[in-house]
Amino acid sequence: METRELWKKYEAEMFKISAYKLALSTVEFDAETIAPVKGDAYRNPRVSYLYGEMFSLQTAPEFIELLEELSTREDLSFEQARTIKWQLKDLEAIRYVPKNLYVEYSQLALESSQAWEKAKNNDDYKMFEPYLLRIIEMSKKLLEYRHSDAEGYNVYLGDYEPGMTIEKYDEFFDLIKKELVPLIKEISSKEKIRNDFVYRNYPAEIQRKMMNKILEYMNFDLEAGLISETEHPFTNSISKGDNRITTHYYENNLLSSIFSVVHEAGHATYNYQVSDELAETYLFDNMSSGMHESQSRLMENYLARRSSFWDNLFPYMKELFPEQLNDVSQSDFIKAANATECSLIRTEADELTYPLHILIRYEIEKGIFDGTVDVNDLENIWNDKYEEYLGVRPQKASEGILQDVHWSGGSFGYFPTYALGSGYAAQFVRAMSRDINIDECMRNNEFIKIKEWLKEHIHKYGGLNTPLEQIKIATGEDFNPRYYIGYLKNKYSRLYGIKK
Ligand code: ZN
């Protein structure tokens, strides 16, 4: 058969798969946001059924044959060849798994996530522990069905971040430990930055207005996206024209939802700006987790924590909260938004201590898979590590091991990409500032220029390139974590008056 005809056949199959994907993401978004919990029992088995049907399409021998045939064709375009290559790579994770095991795992992940939520609300790790142990067991079992070149935990690390291994992450985290831990220690003896006003009362209703203003400032297209509310903020980009973000409003915390909204808007913008040519292809959303995280963190930390971002927004915020911010200047606000303090909650952590929260999870995951961590003692191990690296010990499970949803869904190998993403972002910002004046764009209400730079150098490519290729394309250099470390050391030494 001619390649052109084969490709048509491929596209027809992909259309069917994408219909299942659309249905599943929509149901899941609904379940996370507004669906009543009493509908779970009816919903869960049907969602699992849909997963099973999609799985059958994705792993049908004729479909895999089609992909393999296409992968041998030399008259494919670069984009087509890459599409097939990445799809075969991703399929490797599931294609040798027996269907009943896959369905069982999806069902377990679903139940486990629901158990996690209940356990967290009740502050009781024991309620979640049996699920977590089953998820761990199942994640190890699934490795037996992999035909990857890697082994053990490396398989999962490579799933989330192609090219990354324990060896490379060890090197990255060693650098973080060596360079940042002493700085964090030194800062802890310095005078604290004022942040009392952050914890005043900020009614959710008014916070919502502020978020709309921020999204407007960031040129977030509300005809191609929406903002909703969940326990744990996330982004669901269903298609180029449908990018959904969520947040959680804490009435006694001004900063939390602001930076989580900017973060999620960064994720959504990445998919929104994928080129039209790739938008309905596999490359629309197969970017690595580290790359995706680099785009959310770039907006959250490298842009929204700069004073220039607030020149157009702070006066409005003062109007919304005249009493709460009565004695607060823009400079006070920016300082508080950048202050560092060792704390228990990852998602609330500042830029400097954040990578240590990730280091802790990375070490635990590594230990779970190489057997050096006792899985029956995870809560204590977690607490001990917090004490060791951050000098704080969780008193409640909800502020400790139950704080993140990831493990409940079996996402091992995911956490390290968060720290890596911050590392990539530092290098992207450095390249961006060679081409445009970031502060001037933000001051002049021209956030669009920043987005255009990101589109041109990163977003339009979708998941076409590997992370390391994409970094080279955007910055002209290989990935170099020293930019990240240098950025943090400079910023925090200046903020706390530490001589280097
Ligand atoms: Zn994120």
PDB file of N, CA and C in Angstrom, residues 45 137 141 144 197 222-223 292 484:
ATOM      1  N   PRO A  45     -17.033   1.977  37.227  1.00  0.00           N
ATOM      2  CA  PRO A  45     -16.881   0.818  36.337  1.00  0.00           C
ATOM      3  C   PRO A  45     -17.087   1.184  34.872  1.00  0.00           C
ATOM      4  N   GLU A 137       2.772  -2.427  44.561  1.00  0.00           N
ATOM      5  CA  GLU A 137       2.927  -3.812  44.103  1.00  0.00           C
ATOM      6  C   GLU A 137       2.593  -3.929  42.614  1.00  0.00           C
ATOM      7  N   LYS A 141       4.788  -4.924  39.381  1.00  0.00           N
ATOM      8  CA  LYS A 141       4.345  -6.032  38.536  1.00  0.00           C
ATOM      9  C   LYS A 141       4.287  -5.616  37.062  1.00  0.00           C
ATOM     10  N   GLU A 144       7.177  -6.030  34.722  1.00  0.00           N
ATOM     11  CA  GLU A 144       7.460  -7.336  34.099  1.00  0.00           C
ATOM     12  C   GLU A 144       6.972  -7.387  32.659  1.00  0.00           C
ATOM     13  N   PHE A 197       0.427  40.072  56.214  1.00  0.00           N
ATOM     14  CA  PHE A 197      -0.778  40.420  55.443  1.00  0.00           C
ATOM     15  C   PHE A 197      -1.233  39.289  54.517  1.00  0.00           C
ATOM     16  N   LEU A 222     -10.358  33.042  27.052  1.00  0.00           N
ATOM     17  CA  LEU A 222     -11.454  32.358  27.759  1.00  0.00           C
ATOM     18  C   LEU A 222     -12.470  31.717  26.811  1.00  0.00           C
ATOM     19  N   GLU A 223     -12.265  31.912  25.501  1.00  0.00           N
ATOM     20  CA  GLU A 223     -13.091  31.172  24.549  1.00  0.00           C
ATOM     21  C   GLU A 223     -12.441  29.841  24.211  1.00  0.00           C
ATOM     22  N   HIS A 292       6.721  20.287  30.172  1.00  0.00           N
ATOM     23  CA  HIS A 292       5.458  20.943  30.527  1.00  0.00           C
ATOM     24  C   HIS A 292       5.629  21.767  31.791  1.00  0.00           C
ATOM     25  N   TYR A 484      20.160  27.368  36.601  1.00  0.00           N
ATOM     26  CA  TYR A 484      19.102  27.304  37.626  1.00  0.00           C
ATOM     27  C   TYR A 484      19.689  27.580  39.004  1.00  0.00           C
TER      28      TYR A 484
END
